[in-house]
mmCIF file of N, CA and C in Angstrom:
data_model
loop_
_atom_site.group_PDB
_atom_site.id
_atom_site.type_symbol
_atom_site.label_atom_id
_atom_site.label_comp_id
_atom_site.label_asym_id
_atom_site.label_seq_id
_atom_site.Cartn_x
_atom_site.Cartn_y
_atom_site.Cartn_z
ATOM 1 N N UNK T 1 72.434 63.160 -17.860
ATOM 2 C CA UNK T 1 71.706 62.888 -16.646
ATOM 3 C C UNK T 1 70.210 62.997 -16.833
ATOM 4 N N UNK T 2 69.820 64.001 -17.539
ATOM 5 C CA UNK T 2 68.400 64.188 -17.820
ATOM 6 C C UNK T 2 67.833 63.015 -18.604
ATOM 7 N N UNK T 3 68.576 62.583 -19.542
ATOM 8 C CA UNK T 3 68.111 61.469 -20.362
ATOM 9 C C UNK T 3 68.018 60.218 -19.516
ATOM 10 N N UNK T 4 69.030 60.069 -18.630
ATOM 11 C CA UNK T 4 68.971 58.912 -17.742
ATOM 12 C C UNK T 4 67.796 58.997 -16.803
ATOM 13 N N UNK T 5 67.603 60.156 -16.241
ATOM 14 C CA UNK T 5 66.456 60.362 -15.357
ATOM 15 C C UNK T 5 65.160 60.129 -16.121
ATOM 16 N N UNK T 6 65.136 60.674 -17.283
ATOM 17 C CA UNK T 6 63.935 60.525 -18.106
ATOM 18 C C UNK T 6 63.716 59.046 -18.430
ATOM 19 N N UNK T 7 64.752 58.311 -18.746
ATOM 20 C CA UNK T 7 64.649 56.896 -19.060
ATOM 21 C C UNK T 7 64.175 56.120 -17.829
ATOM 22 N N UNK T 8 64.713 56.490 -16.650
ATOM 23 C CA UNK T 8 64.278 55.843 -15.411
ATOM 24 C C UNK T 8 62.805 56.119 -15.144
ATOM 25 N N UNK T 9 62.380 57.367 -15.383
ATOM 26 C CA UNK T 9 60.980 57.729 -15.167
ATOM 27 C C UNK T 9 60.071 56.961 -16.124
ATOM 28 N N UNK T 10 60.535 56.862 -17.382
ATOM 29 C CA UNK T 10 59.756 56.115 -18.377
ATOM 30 C C UNK T 10 59.663 54.652 -17.953
ATOM 31 N N UNK T 11 60.818 54.130 -17.462
ATOM 32 C CA UNK T 11 60.821 52.734 -17.001
ATOM 33 C C UNK T 11 59.894 52.562 -15.808
ATOM 34 N N UNK T 12 59.979 53.503 -14.844
ATOM 35 C CA UNK T 12 59.103 53.442 -13.673
ATOM 36 C C UNK T 12 57.644 53.561 -14.106
ATOM 37 N N UNK T 13 57.399 54.445 -15.071
ATOM 38 C CA UNK T 13 56.043 54.646 -15.579
ATOM 39 C C UNK T 13 55.529 53.352 -16.221
ATOM 40 N N UNK T 14 56.399 52.686 -16.997
ATOM 41 C CA UNK T 14 56.025 51.413 -17.613
ATOM 42 C C UNK T 14 55.731 50.364 -16.549
ATOM 43 N N UNK T 15 56.600 50.277 -15.550
ATOM 44 C CA UNK T 15 56.403 49.300 -14.471
ATOM 45 C C UNK T 15 55.112 49.587 -13.713
ATOM 46 N N UNK T 16 54.873 50.904 -13.489
ATOM 47 C CA UNK T 16 53.647 51.295 -12.787
ATOM 48 C C UNK T 16 52.417 50.915 -13.608
ATOM 49 N N UNK T 17 52.486 51.204 -14.931
ATOM 50 C CA UNK T 17 51.365 50.837 -15.805
ATOM 51 C C UNK T 17 51.171 49.320 -15.819
ATOM 52 N N UNK T 18 52.317 48.613 -15.883
ATOM 53 C CA UNK T 18 52.234 47.138 -15.875
ATOM 54 C C UNK T 18 51.639 46.653 -14.550
ATOM 55 N N UNK T 19 52.093 47.251 -13.442
ATOM 56 C CA UNK T 19 51.585 46.883 -12.121
ATOM 57 C C UNK T 19 50.091 47.191 -12.022
ATOM 58 N N UNK T 20 49.724 48.379 -12.563
ATOM 59 C CA UNK T 20 48.303 48.738 -12.554
ATOM 60 C C UNK T 20 47.487 47.759 -13.395
ATOM 61 N N UNK T 21 48.012 47.373 -14.548
ATOM 62 C CA UNK T 21 47.313 46.410 -15.413
ATOM 63 C C UNK T 21 47.198 45.066 -14.703
ATOM 64 N N UNK T 22 48.337 44.637 -14.066
ATOM 65 C CA UNK T 22 48.305 43.382 -13.313
ATOM 66 C C UNK T 22 47.315 43.475 -12.162
ATOM 67 N N UNK T 23 47.331 44.627 -11.484
ATOM 68 C CA UNK T 23 46.407 44.853 -10.376
ATOM 69 C C UNK T 23 44.957 44.786 -10.873
ATOM 70 N N UNK T 24 44.710 45.428 -12.034
ATOM 71 C CA UNK T 24 43.355 45.398 -12.602
ATOM 72 C C UNK T 24 42.958 43.966 -12.929
ATOM 73 N N UNK T 25 43.927 43.203 -13.452
ATOM 74 C CA UNK T 25 43.652 41.790 -13.755
ATOM 75 C C UNK T 25 43.331 41.024 -12.472
ATOM 76 N N UNK T 26 44.126 41.291 -11.432
ATOM 77 C CA UNK T 26 43.883 40.628 -10.149
ATOM 78 C C UNK T 26 42.520 41.007 -9.582
ATOM 79 N N UNK T 27 42.204 42.311 -9.660
ATOM 80 C CA UNK T 27 40.894 42.758 -9.164
ATOM 81 C C UNK T 27 39.788 42.069 -9.950
ATOM 82 N N UNK T 28 39.952 42.011 -11.271
ATOM 83 C CA UNK T 28 38.950 41.334 -12.106
ATOM 84 C C UNK T 28 38.878 39.854 -11.746
ATOM 85 N N UNK T 29 40.063 39.250 -11.551
ATOM 86 C CA UNK T 29 40.096 37.827 -11.198
ATOM 87 C C UNK T 29 39.447 37.600 -9.841
ATOM 88 N N UNK T 30 39.738 38.492 -8.880
ATOM 89 C CA UNK T 30 39.125 38.366 -7.552
ATOM 90 C C UNK T 30 37.623 38.544 -7.665
ATOM 91 N N UNK T 31 37.199 39.559 -8.460
ATOM 92 C CA UNK T 31 35.765 39.774 -8.659
ATOM 93 C C UNK T 31 35.121 38.557 -9.302
ATOM 94 N N UNK T 32 35.790 38.031 -10.324
ATOM 95 C CA UNK T 32 35.271 36.837 -10.999
ATOM 96 C C UNK T 32 35.266 35.666 -10.031
ATOM 97 N N UNK T 33 36.335 35.594 -9.222
ATOM 98 C CA UNK T 33 36.405 34.513 -8.245
ATOM 99 C C UNK T 33 35.273 34.644 -7.231
ATOM 100 N N UNK T 34 35.023 35.877 -6.780
ATOM 101 C CA UNK T 34 33.915 36.080 -5.837
ATOM 102 C C UNK T 34 32.599 35.670 -6.470
ATOM 103 N N UNK T 35 32.399 36.075 -7.734
ATOM 104 C CA UNK T 35 31.179 35.674 -8.454
ATOM 105 C C UNK T 35 31.134 34.153 -8.581
ATOM 106 N N UNK T 36 32.303 33.611 -8.939
ATOM 107 C CA UNK T 36 32.387 32.158 -9.083
ATOM 108 C C UNK T 36 32.081 31.452 -7.780
ATOM 109 N N UNK T 37 32.671 31.980 -6.692
ATOM 110 C CA UNK T 37 32.416 31.386 -5.372
ATOM 111 C C UNK T 37 30.932 31.492 -5.041
ATOM 112 N N UNK T 38 30.351 32.647 -5.370
ATOM 113 C CA UNK T 38 28.922 32.852 -5.114
ATOM 114 C C UNK T 38 28.108 31.804 -5.884
ATOM 115 N N UNK T 39 28.435 31.616 -7.178
ATOM 116 C CA UNK T 39 27.708 30.633 -7.970
ATOM 117 C C UNK T 39 27.995 29.205 -7.515
ATOM 118 N N UNK T 40 29.233 28.956 -7.100
ATOM 119 C CA UNK T 40 29.551 27.632 -6.562
ATOM 120 C C UNK T 40 28.744 27.356 -5.300
ATOM 121 N N UNK T 41 28.663 28.388 -4.444
ATOM 122 C CA UNK T 41 27.883 28.239 -3.211
ATOM 123 C C UNK T 41 26.407 27.998 -3.544
ATOM 124 N N UNK T 42 25.897 28.790 -4.497
ATOM 125 C CA UNK T 42 24.506 28.575 -4.924
ATOM 126 C C UNK T 42 24.333 27.170 -5.498
ATOM 127 N N UNK T 43 25.337 26.726 -6.250
ATOM 128 C CA UNK T 43 25.308 25.372 -6.803
ATOM 129 C C UNK T 43 25.309 24.326 -5.704
ATOM 130 N N UNK T 44 26.134 24.551 -4.666
ATOM 131 C CA UNK T 44 26.173 23.618 -3.531
ATOM 132 C C UNK T 44 24.827 23.576 -2.816
ATOM 133 N N UNK T 45 24.259 24.766 -2.618
ATOM 134 C CA UNK T 45 22.940 24.837 -1.960
ATOM 135 C C UNK T 45 21.913 24.082 -2.791
ATOM 136 N N UNK T 46 21.950 24.314 -4.101
ATOM 137 C CA UNK T 46 21.005 23.610 -4.981
ATOM 138 C C UNK T 46 21.251 22.101 -4.938
ATOM 139 N N UNK T 47 22.516 21.695 -4.963
ATOM 140 C CA UNK T 47 22.854 20.267 -4.881
ATOM 141 C C UNK T 47 22.341 19.671 -3.578
ATOM 142 N N UNK T 48 22.533 20.411 -2.481
ATOM 143 C CA UNK T 48 22.053 19.932 -1.185
ATOM 144 C C UNK T 48 20.538 19.774 -1.188
ATOM 145 N N UNK T 49 19.854 20.752 -1.776
ATOM 146 C CA UNK T 49 18.387 20.659 -1.841
ATOM 147 C C UNK T 49 17.958 19.471 -2.692
ATOM 148 N N UNK T 50 18.639 19.275 -3.813
ATOM 149 C CA UNK T 50 18.333 18.123 -4.666
ATOM 150 C C UNK T 50 18.568 16.828 -3.890
ATOM 151 N N UNK T 51 19.673 16.763 -3.169
ATOM 152 C CA UNK T 51 19.984 15.560 -2.377
ATOM 153 C C UNK T 51 18.908 15.337 -1.310
ATOM 154 N N UNK T 52 18.487 16.424 -0.647
ATOM 155 C CA UNK T 52 17.421 16.302 0.359
ATOM 156 C C UNK T 52 16.136 15.794 -0.281
ATOM 157 N N UNK T 53 15.793 16.360 -1.435
ATOM 158 C CA UNK T 53 14.577 15.933 -2.135
ATOM 159 C C UNK T 53 14.669 14.463 -2.540
ATOM 160 N N UNK T 54 15.849 14.059 -3.029
ATOM 161 C CA UNK T 54 16.038 12.660 -3.406
ATOM 162 C C UNK T 54 15.874 11.756 -2.197
ATOM 163 N N UNK T 55 16.421 12.168 -1.046
ATOM 164 C CA UNK T 55 16.257 11.385 0.181
ATOM 165 C C UNK T 55 14.789 11.293 0.563
ATOM 166 N N UNK T 56 14.079 12.429 0.473
ATOM 167 C CA UNK T 56 12.647 12.433 0.816
ATOM 168 C C UNK T 56 11.869 11.528 -0.128
ATOM 169 N N UNK T 57 12.221 11.587 -1.414
ATOM 170 C CA UNK T 57 11.553 10.725 -2.400
ATOM 171 C C UNK T 57 11.807 9.262 -2.067
ATOM 172 N N UNK T 58 13.067 8.930 -1.724
ATOM 173 C CA UNK T 58 13.391 7.553 -1.351
ATOM 174 C C UNK T 58 12.608 7.126 -0.116
ATOM 175 N N UNK T 59 12.520 8.012 0.882
ATOM 176 C CA UNK T 59 11.769 7.691 2.093
ATOM 177 C C UNK T 59 10.297 7.467 1.763
ATOM 178 N N UNK T 60 9.737 8.334 0.923
ATOM 179 C CA UNK T 60 8.334 8.186 0.538
ATOM 180 C C UNK T 60 8.119 6.894 -0.245
ATOM 181 N N UNK T 61 9.071 6.571 -1.131
ATOM 182 C CA UNK T 61 8.970 5.314 -1.879
ATOM 183 C C UNK T 61 9.025 4.120 -0.933
ATOM 184 N N UNK T 62 9.909 4.186 0.075
ATOM 185 C CA UNK T 62 10.001 3.094 1.049
ATOM 186 C C UNK T 62 8.711 2.980 1.843
ATOM 187 N N UNK T 63 8.162 4.140 2.262
ATOM 188 C CA UNK T 63 6.894 4.115 2.991
ATOM 189 C C UNK T 63 5.798 3.528 2.126
ATOM 190 N N UNK T 64 5.790 3.895 0.847
ATOM 191 C CA UNK T 64 4.788 3.377 -0.076
ATOM 192 C C UNK T 64 4.939 1.870 -0.229
ATOM 193 N N UNK T 65 6.196 1.404 -0.354
ATOM 194 C CA UNK T 65 6.432 -0.030 -0.459
ATOM 195 C C UNK T 65 5.976 -0.742 0.812
ATOM 196 N N UNK T 66 6.312 -0.155 1.976
ATOM 197 C CA UNK T 66 5.880 -0.742 3.241
ATOM 198 C C UNK T 66 4.360 -0.778 3.317
ATOM 199 N N UNK T 67 3.735 0.304 2.881
ATOM 200 C CA UNK T 67 2.272 0.378 2.886
ATOM 201 C C UNK T 67 1.687 -0.678 1.959
ATOM 202 N N UNK T 68 2.309 -0.828 0.779
ATOM 203 C CA UNK T 68 1.846 -1.857 -0.164
ATOM 204 C C UNK T 68 2.014 -3.248 0.443
ATOM 205 N N UNK T 69 3.146 -3.467 1.121
ATOM 206 C CA UNK T 69 3.380 -4.772 1.755
ATOM 207 C C UNK T 69 2.322 -5.032 2.817
ATOM 208 N N UNK T 70 2.025 -4.000 3.627
ATOM 209 C CA UNK T 70 1.011 -4.153 4.673
ATOM 210 C C UNK T 70 -0.360 -4.436 4.059
ATOM 211 N N UNK T 71 -0.680 -3.702 3.003
ATOM 212 C CA UNK T 71 -1.975 -3.918 2.339
ATOM 213 C C UNK T 71 -2.053 -5.323 1.756
ATOM 214 N N UNK T 72 -0.959 -5.758 1.103
ATOM 215 C CA UNK T 72 -0.947 -7.107 0.527
ATOM 216 C C UNK T 72 -1.067 -8.162 1.622
ATOM 217 N N UNK T 73 -0.380 -7.950 2.735
ATOM 218 C CA UNK T 73 -0.471 -8.888 3.857
ATOM 219 C C UNK T 73 -1.899 -8.922 4.395
ATOM 220 N N UNK T 74 -2.532 -7.739 4.494
ATOM 221 C CA UNK T 74 -3.916 -7.668 4.969
ATOM 222 C C UNK T 74 -4.853 -8.372 3.995
ATOM 223 N N UNK T 75 -4.623 -8.175 2.698
ATOM 224 C CA UNK T 75 -5.449 -8.831 1.677
ATOM 225 C C UNK T 75 -5.293 -10.343 1.774
ATOM 226 N N UNK T 76 -4.039 -10.809 1.921
ATOM 227 C CA UNK T 76 -3.798 -12.250 2.054
ATOM 228 C C UNK T 76 -4.458 -12.793 3.317
ATOM 229 N N UNK T 77 -4.358 -12.051 4.405
ATOM 230 C CA UNK T 77 -4.979 -12.467 5.662
ATOM 231 C C UNK T 77 -6.498 -12.558 5.499
ATOM 232 N N UNK T 78 -7.072 -11.533 4.864
ATOM 233 C CA UNK T 78 -8.518 -11.542 4.632
ATOM 234 C C UNK T 78 -8.921 -12.701 3.732
ATOM 235 N N UNK T 79 -8.087 -12.999 2.727
ATOM 236 C CA UNK T 79 -8.393 -14.115 1.826
ATOM 237 C C UNK T 79 -8.387 -15.435 2.601
ATOM 238 N N UNK T 80 -7.383 -15.595 3.496
ATOM 239 C CA UNK T 80 -7.329 -16.817 4.313
ATOM 240 C C UNK T 80 -8.556 -16.916 5.215
ATOM 241 N N UNK T 81 -8.922 -15.773 5.838
ATOM 242 C CA UNK T 81 -10.108 -15.765 6.706
ATOM 243 C C UNK T 81 -11.358 -16.093 5.910
ATOM 244 N N UNK T 82 -11.482 -15.493 4.721
ATOM 245 C CA UNK T 82 -12.654 -15.765 3.883
ATOM 246 C C UNK T 82 -12.725 -17.239 3.509
ATOM 247 N N UNK T 83 -11.565 -17.828 3.186
ATOM 248 C CA UNK T 83 -11.520 -19.244 2.838
ATOM 249 C C UNK T 83 -11.940 -20.094 4.041
ATOM 250 N N UNK T 84 -11.430 -19.711 5.214
ATOM 251 C CA UNK T 84 -11.790 -20.423 6.441
ATOM 252 C C UNK T 84 -13.293 -20.320 6.703
ATOM 253 N N UNK T 85 -13.823 -19.083 6.614
ATOM 254 C CA UNK T 85 -15.257 -18.891 6.846
ATOM 255 C C UNK T 85 -16.093 -19.624 5.801
ATOM 256 N N UNK T 86 -15.605 -19.638 4.553
ATOM 257 C CA UNK T 86 -16.326 -20.355 3.501
ATOM 258 C C UNK T 86 -16.382 -21.851 3.842
ATOM 259 N N UNK T 87 -15.268 -22.370 4.357
ATOM 260 C CA UNK T 87 -15.243 -23.785 4.761
ATOM 261 C C UNK T 87 -16.201 -24.040 5.913
ATOM 262 N N UNK T 88 -16.205 -23.143 6.893
ATOM 263 C CA UNK T 88 -17.116 -23.289 8.038
ATOM 264 C C UNK T 88 -18.562 -23.220 7.573
ATOM 265 N N UNK T 89 -18.856 -22.239 6.715
ATOM 266 C CA UNK T 89 -20.223 -22.085 6.206
ATOM 267 C C UNK T 89 -20.627 -23.319 5.407
ATOM 268 N N UNK T 90 -19.710 -23.821 4.601
ATOM 269 C CA UNK T 90 -19.999 -25.016 3.802
ATOM 270 C C UNK T 90 -20.319 -26.201 4.714
ATOM 271 N N UNK T 91 -19.521 -26.364 5.785
ATOM 272 C CA UNK T 91 -19.780 -27.458 6.735
ATOM 273 C C UNK T 91 -21.139 -27.275 7.408
ATOM 274 N N UNK T 92 -21.448 -26.017 7.784
ATOM 275 C CA UNK T 92 -22.744 -25.739 8.424
ATOM 276 C C UNK T 92 -23.879 -26.060 7.450
ATOM 277 N N UNK T 93 -23.700 -25.657 6.179
ATOM 278 C CA UNK T 93 -24.731 -25.941 5.177
ATOM 279 C C UNK T 93 -24.915 -27.446 5.025
ATOM 280 N N UNK T 94 -23.781 -28.196 4.999
ATOM 281 C CA UNK T 94 -23.861 -29.663 4.901
ATOM 282 C C UNK T 94 -24.600 -30.237 6.110
ATOM 283 N N UNK T 95 -24.294 -29.714 7.287
ATOM 284 C CA UNK T 95 -24.961 -30.174 8.508
ATOM 285 C C UNK T 95 -26.455 -29.891 8.433
ATOM 286 N N UNK T 96 -26.792 -28.699 7.988
ATOM 287 C CA UNK T 96 -28.215 -28.335 7.871
ATOM 288 C C UNK T 96 -28.911 -29.251 6.857
ATOM 289 N N UNK T 97 -28.257 -29.504 5.718
ATOM 290 C CA UNK T 97 -28.844 -30.405 4.714
ATOM 291 C C UNK T 97 -29.053 -31.798 5.303
ATOM 292 N N UNK T 98 -28.042 -32.269 6.053
ATOM 293 C CA UNK T 98 -28.143 -33.596 6.672
ATOM 294 C C UNK T 98 -29.313 -33.631 7.664
ATOM 295 N N UNK T 99 -29.372 -32.590 8.508
ATOM 296 C CA UNK T 99 -30.463 -32.528 9.498
ATOM 297 C C UNK T 99 -31.809 -32.460 8.792
ATOM 298 N N UNK T 100 -31.903 -31.646 7.752
ATOM 299 C CA UNK T 100 -33.165 -31.522 7.025
ATOM 300 C C UNK T 100 -33.546 -32.854 6.379
ATOM 301 N N UNK T 101 -32.536 -33.540 5.786
ATOM 302 C CA UNK T 101 -32.804 -34.838 5.154
ATOM 303 C C UNK T 101 -33.295 -35.835 6.198
ATOM 304 N N UNK T 102 -32.635 -35.851 7.363
ATOM 305 C CA UNK T 102 -33.071 -36.770 8.432
ATOM 306 C C UNK T 102 -34.478 -36.403 8.913
ATOM 307 N N UNK T 103 -34.717 -35.097 9.068
ATOM 308 C CA UNK T 103 -36.044 -34.651 9.508
ATOM 309 C C UNK T 103 -37.100 -35.024 8.481
ATOM 310 N N UNK T 104 -36.762 -34.810 7.190
ATOM 311 C CA UNK T 104 -37.706 -35.132 6.125
ATOM 312 C C UNK T 104 -37.986 -36.630 6.098
ATOM 313 N N UNK T 105 -36.933 -37.420 6.273
ATOM 314 C CA UNK T 105 -37.104 -38.883 6.296
ATOM 315 C C UNK T 105 -37.976 -39.290 7.491
ATOM 316 N N UNK T 106 -37.677 -38.711 8.651
ATOM 317 C CA UNK T 106 -38.479 -39.022 9.847
ATOM 318 C C UNK T 106 -39.913 -38.550 9.645
ATOM 319 N N UNK T 107 -40.075 -37.409 9.038
ATOM 320 C CA UNK T 107 -41.405 -36.865 8.790
ATOM 321 C C UNK T 107 -42.186 -37.785 7.851
ATOM 322 N N UNK T 108 -41.485 -38.280 6.807
ATOM 323 C CA UNK T 108 -42.148 -39.202 5.877
ATOM 324 C C UNK T 108 -42.510 -40.501 6.584
ATOM 325 N N UNK T 109 -41.587 -40.993 7.456
ATOM 326 C CA UNK T 109 -41.883 -42.210 8.224
ATOM 327 C C UNK T 109 -43.088 -41.961 9.136
ATOM 328 N N UNK T 110 -43.097 -40.818 9.805
ATOM 329 C CA UNK T 110 -44.227 -40.483 10.677
ATOM 330 C C UNK T 110 -45.516 -40.385 9.875
ATOM 331 N N UNK T 111 -45.412 -39.756 8.717
ATOM 332 C CA UNK T 111 -46.591 -39.616 7.867
ATOM 333 C C UNK T 111 -47.093 -40.996 7.439
ATOM 334 N N UNK T 112 -46.150 -41.887 7.074
ATOM 335 C CA UNK T 112 -46.527 -43.247 6.688
ATOM 336 C C UNK T 112 -47.153 -43.972 7.876
ATOM 337 N N UNK T 113 -46.563 -43.783 9.064
ATOM 338 C CA UNK T 113 -47.117 -44.439 10.258
ATOM 339 C C UNK T 113 -48.500 -43.883 10.572
ATOM 340 N N UNK T 114 -48.645 -42.543 10.446
ATOM 341 C CA UNK T 114 -49.949 -41.927 10.709
ATOM 342 C C UNK T 114 -50.975 -42.459 9.715
ATOM 343 N N UNK T 115 -50.563 -42.519 8.436
ATOM 344 C CA UNK T 115 -51.479 -43.031 7.418
ATOM 345 C C UNK T 115 -51.841 -44.478 7.736
ATOM 346 N N UNK T 116 -50.833 -45.252 8.130
ATOM 347 C CA UNK T 116 -51.080 -46.660 8.473
ATOM 348 C C UNK T 116 -52.001 -46.756 9.683
ATOM 349 N N UNK T 117 -51.759 -45.907 10.684
ATOM 350 C CA UNK T 117 -52.611 -45.916 11.882
ATOM 351 C C UNK T 117 -54.027 -45.450 11.545
ATOM 352 N N UNK T 118 -54.106 -44.452 10.660
ATOM 353 C CA UNK T 118 -55.440 -43.998 10.247
ATOM 354 C C UNK T 118 -56.187 -45.117 9.533
ATOM 355 N N UNK T 119 -55.450 -45.812 8.624
ATOM 356 C CA UNK T 119 -56.070 -46.936 7.909
ATOM 357 C C UNK T 119 -56.500 -48.018 8.907
ATOM 358 N N UNK T 120 -55.648 -48.286 9.895
ATOM 359 C CA UNK T 120 -55.966 -49.306 10.905
ATOM 360 C C UNK T 120 -57.167 -48.864 11.730
ATOM 361 N N UNK T 121 -57.227 -47.544 12.039
ATOM 362 C CA UNK T 121 -58.349 -47.023 12.806
ATOM 363 C C UNK T 121 -59.646 -47.155 12.011
ATOM 364 N N UNK T 122 -59.579 -46.837 10.728
ATOM 365 C CA UNK T 122 -60.766 -46.980 9.866
ATOM 366 C C UNK T 122 -61.190 -48.443 9.844
ATOM 367 N N UNK T 123 -60.189 -49.322 9.725
ATOM 368 C CA UNK T 123 -60.482 -50.757 9.688
ATOM 369 C C UNK T 123 -61.115 -51.197 11.003
ATOM 370 N N UNK T 124 -60.567 -50.693 12.121
ATOM 371 C CA UNK T 124 -61.130 -51.065 13.434
ATOM 372 C C UNK T 124 -62.546 -50.516 13.584
ATOM 373 N N UNK T 125 -62.788 -49.281 13.080
ATOM 374 C CA UNK T 125 -64.146 -48.712 13.151
ATOM 375 C C UNK T 125 -65.113 -49.569 12.360
ATOM 376 N N UNK T 126 -64.623 -49.986 11.179
ATOM 377 C CA UNK T 126 -65.498 -50.826 10.356
ATOM 378 C C UNK T 126 -65.798 -52.151 11.066
ATOM 379 N N UNK T 127 -64.748 -52.690 11.698
ATOM 380 C CA UNK T 127 -64.954 -53.946 12.441
ATOM 381 C C UNK T 127 -65.904 -53.724 13.625
ATOM 382 N N UNK T 128 -65.780 -52.551 14.281
ATOM 383 C CA UNK T 128 -66.641 -52.231 15.409
ATOM 384 C C UNK T 128 -68.091 -52.107 14.936
ATOM 385 N N UNK T 129 -68.274 -51.436 13.812
ATOM 386 C CA UNK T 129 -69.641 -51.299 13.273
ATOM 387 C C UNK T 129 -70.182 -52.657 12.914
ATOM 388 N N UNK T 130 -69.374 -53.527 12.330
ATOM 389 C CA UNK T 130 -69.795 -54.878 11.991
ATOM 390 C C UNK T 130 -70.137 -55.662 13.255
ATOM 391 N N UNK T 131 -69.304 -55.468 14.297
ATOM 392 C CA UNK T 131 -69.543 -56.203 15.537
ATOM 393 C C UNK T 131 -70.794 -55.706 16.223
ATOM 394 N N UNK T 132 -71.104 -54.436 16.113
ATOM 395 C CA UNK T 132 -72.305 -53.898 16.728
ATOM 396 C C UNK T 132 -73.548 -54.411 16.044
ATOM 397 N N UNK T 133 -73.451 -54.763 14.792
ATOM 398 C CA UNK T 133 -74.588 -55.290 14.070
ATOM 399 C C UNK T 133 -74.989 -56.651 14.640
ATOM 400 N N UNK T 134 -74.145 -57.395 15.133
ATOM 401 C CA UNK T 134 -74.458 -58.730 15.643
ATOM 402 C C UNK T 134 -74.816 -58.648 17.038
#
Protein backbone atom coordinates (compact mmCIF):
# COMPACT_ATOMS: atom_id res chain seq x y z
CA UNK A 1 0.00 0.00 0.00
CA UNK A 2 2.77 2.37 0.84
CA UNK A 3 4.46 1.73 -2.42
CA UNK A 4 1.21 2.26 -4.23
CA UNK A 5 0.58 5.45 -2.35
CA UNK A 6 4.10 6.52 -2.96
CA UNK A 7 3.77 5.72 -6.68
CA UNK A 8 0.51 7.71 -6.83
CA UNK A 9 2.18 10.65 -5.08
CA UNK A 10 5.12 10.47 -7.47
CA UNK A 11 2.67 10.35 -10.37
CA UNK A 12 0.69 13.28 -8.95
CA UNK A 13 3.96 15.12 -8.37
CA UNK A 14 4.98 14.49 -11.99
CA UNK A 15 1.59 15.65 -13.27
CA UNK A 16 1.80 18.72 -11.04
CA UNK A 17 5.31 19.50 -12.30
CA UNK A 18 4.12 18.95 -15.87
CA UNK A 19 1.08 21.17 -15.24
CA UNK A 20 3.32 23.80 -13.67
CA UNK A 21 5.69 23.62 -16.66
CA UNK A 22 2.72 23.85 -19.05
CA UNK A 23 1.34 26.72 -16.99
CA UNK A 24 4.74 28.47 -17.12
CA UNK A 25 4.76 27.95 -20.89
CA UNK A 26 1.26 29.39 -21.14
CA UNK A 27 2.20 32.35 -18.95
CA UNK A 28 5.27 32.93 -21.12
CA UNK A 29 3.16 32.54 -24.26
CA UNK A 30 0.54 34.95 -22.89
CA UNK A 31 3.30 37.39 -21.93
CA UNK A 32 4.86 37.03 -25.36
CA UNK A 33 1.42 37.36 -26.91
CA UNK A 34 0.78 40.53 -24.90
CA UNK A 35 4.16 41.89 -26.04
CA UNK A 36 3.35 40.78 -29.55
CA UNK A 37 -0.07 42.41 -29.40
CA UNK A 38 1.57 45.56 -28.06
CA UNK A 39 4.06 45.57 -30.95
CA UNK A 40 1.33 44.73 -33.45
CA UNK A 41 -0.71 47.64 -32.12
CA UNK A 42 2.33 49.91 -32.34
CA UNK A 43 2.86 48.60 -35.87
CA UNK A 44 -0.77 49.36 -36.74
CA UNK A 45 -0.44 52.86 -35.31
CA UNK A 46 2.74 53.38 -37.31
CA UNK A 47 1.06 52.00 -40.45
CA UNK A 48 -1.88 54.34 -39.92
CA UNK A 49 0.46 57.30 -39.52
CA UNK A 50 2.34 56.31 -42.66
CA UNK A 51 -0.97 55.99 -44.53
CA UNK A 52 -2.05 59.43 -43.25
CA UNK A 53 1.27 60.93 -44.32
CA UNK A 54 0.97 59.30 -47.75
CA UNK A 55 -2.55 60.74 -48.11
CA UNK A 56 -1.28 64.19 -47.08
CA UNK A 57 1.59 63.90 -49.56
CA UNK A 58 -0.86 62.93 -52.31
CA UNK A 59 -3.12 65.86 -51.41
CA UNK A 60 -0.15 68.24 -51.44
CA UNK A 61 0.99 66.83 -54.78
CA UNK A 62 -2.52 67.32 -56.19
CA UNK A 63 -2.61 70.89 -54.85
CA UNK A 64 0.80 71.50 -56.40
CA UNK A 65 -0.39 70.10 -59.72
CA UNK A 66 -3.53 72.25 -59.54
CA UNK A 67 -1.39 75.26 -58.69
CA UNK A 68 0.93 74.48 -61.61
CA UNK A 69 -2.09 74.13 -63.91
CA UNK A 70 -3.45 77.48 -62.70
CA UNK A 71 -0.07 79.14 -63.16
CA UNK A 72 0.31 77.66 -66.64
CA UNK A 73 -3.21 78.79 -67.55
CA UNK A 74 -2.39 82.29 -66.24
CA UNK A 75 0.87 82.32 -68.22
CA UNK A 76 -0.98 81.24 -71.38
CA UNK A 77 -3.65 83.88 -70.76
CA UNK A 78 -1.00 86.55 -70.26
CA UNK A 79 0.78 85.41 -73.43
CA UNK A 80 -2.48 85.71 -75.40
CA UNK A 81 -3.10 89.17 -73.92
CA UNK A 82 0.46 90.24 -74.70
CA UNK A 83 0.06 89.02 -78.28
CA UNK A 84 -3.23 90.90 -78.56
CA UNK A 85 -1.71 94.08 -77.12
CA UNK A 86 1.32 93.70 -79.39
CA UNK A 87 -1.05 93.51 -82.37
CA UNK A 88 -2.97 96.58 -81.17
CA UNK A 89 0.26 98.49 -80.57
CA UNK A 90 1.56 97.46 -83.99
CA UNK A 91 -1.65 98.70 -85.64
CA UNK A 92 -1.43 101.98 -83.68
CA UNK A 93 2.21 102.37 -84.74
CA UNK A 94 1.20 101.73 -88.38
CA UNK A 95 -1.57 104.32 -88.05
CA UNK A 96 0.83 106.84 -86.55
CA UNK A 97 3.36 106.19 -89.35
CA UNK A 98 0.61 106.63 -91.94
CA UNK A 99 -0.59 109.86 -90.32
CA UNK A 100 2.97 111.15 -90.05
CA UNK A 101 3.66 110.25 -93.70
CA UNK A 102 0.48 112.04 -94.79
CA UNK A 103 1.34 115.03 -92.60
CA UNK A 104 4.89 115.10 -93.95
CA UNK A 105 3.60 114.89 -97.52
CA UNK A 106 1.08 117.67 -96.85
CA UNK A 107 3.78 119.69 -95.13
CA UNK A 108 6.08 119.27 -98.13
CA UNK A 109 3.22 120.26 -100.47
CA UNK A 110 2.52 123.30 -98.30
CA UNK A 111 6.19 124.15 -98.23
CA UNK A 112 6.34 123.84 -102.04
CA UNK A 113 3.21 126.00 -102.35
CA UNK A 114 4.65 128.56 -99.92
CA UNK A 115 7.91 128.59 -101.85
CA UNK A 116 5.97 128.95 -105.10
CA UNK A 117 3.85 131.74 -103.61
CA UNK A 118 6.95 133.44 -102.26
CA UNK A 119 8.57 133.21 -105.70
CA UNK A 120 5.37 134.57 -107.27
CA UNK A 121 5.29 137.38 -104.70
CA UNK A 122 8.91 138.28 -105.46
CA UNK A 123 8.05 138.21 -109.16
CA UNK A 124 5.01 140.43 -108.58
CA UNK A 125 7.12 142.86 -106.48
CA UNK A 126 9.64 143.01 -109.26
CA UNK A 127 6.86 143.65 -111.76
CA UNK A 128 5.42 146.32 -109.45
CA UNK A 129 8.80 148.03 -109.18
CA UNK A 130 9.14 147.87 -112.97
CA UNK A 131 5.64 149.27 -113.39
CA UNK A 132 6.35 152.10 -110.98
CA UNK A 133 9.33 153.11 -113.06
CA UNK A 134 7.09 153.91 -116.01
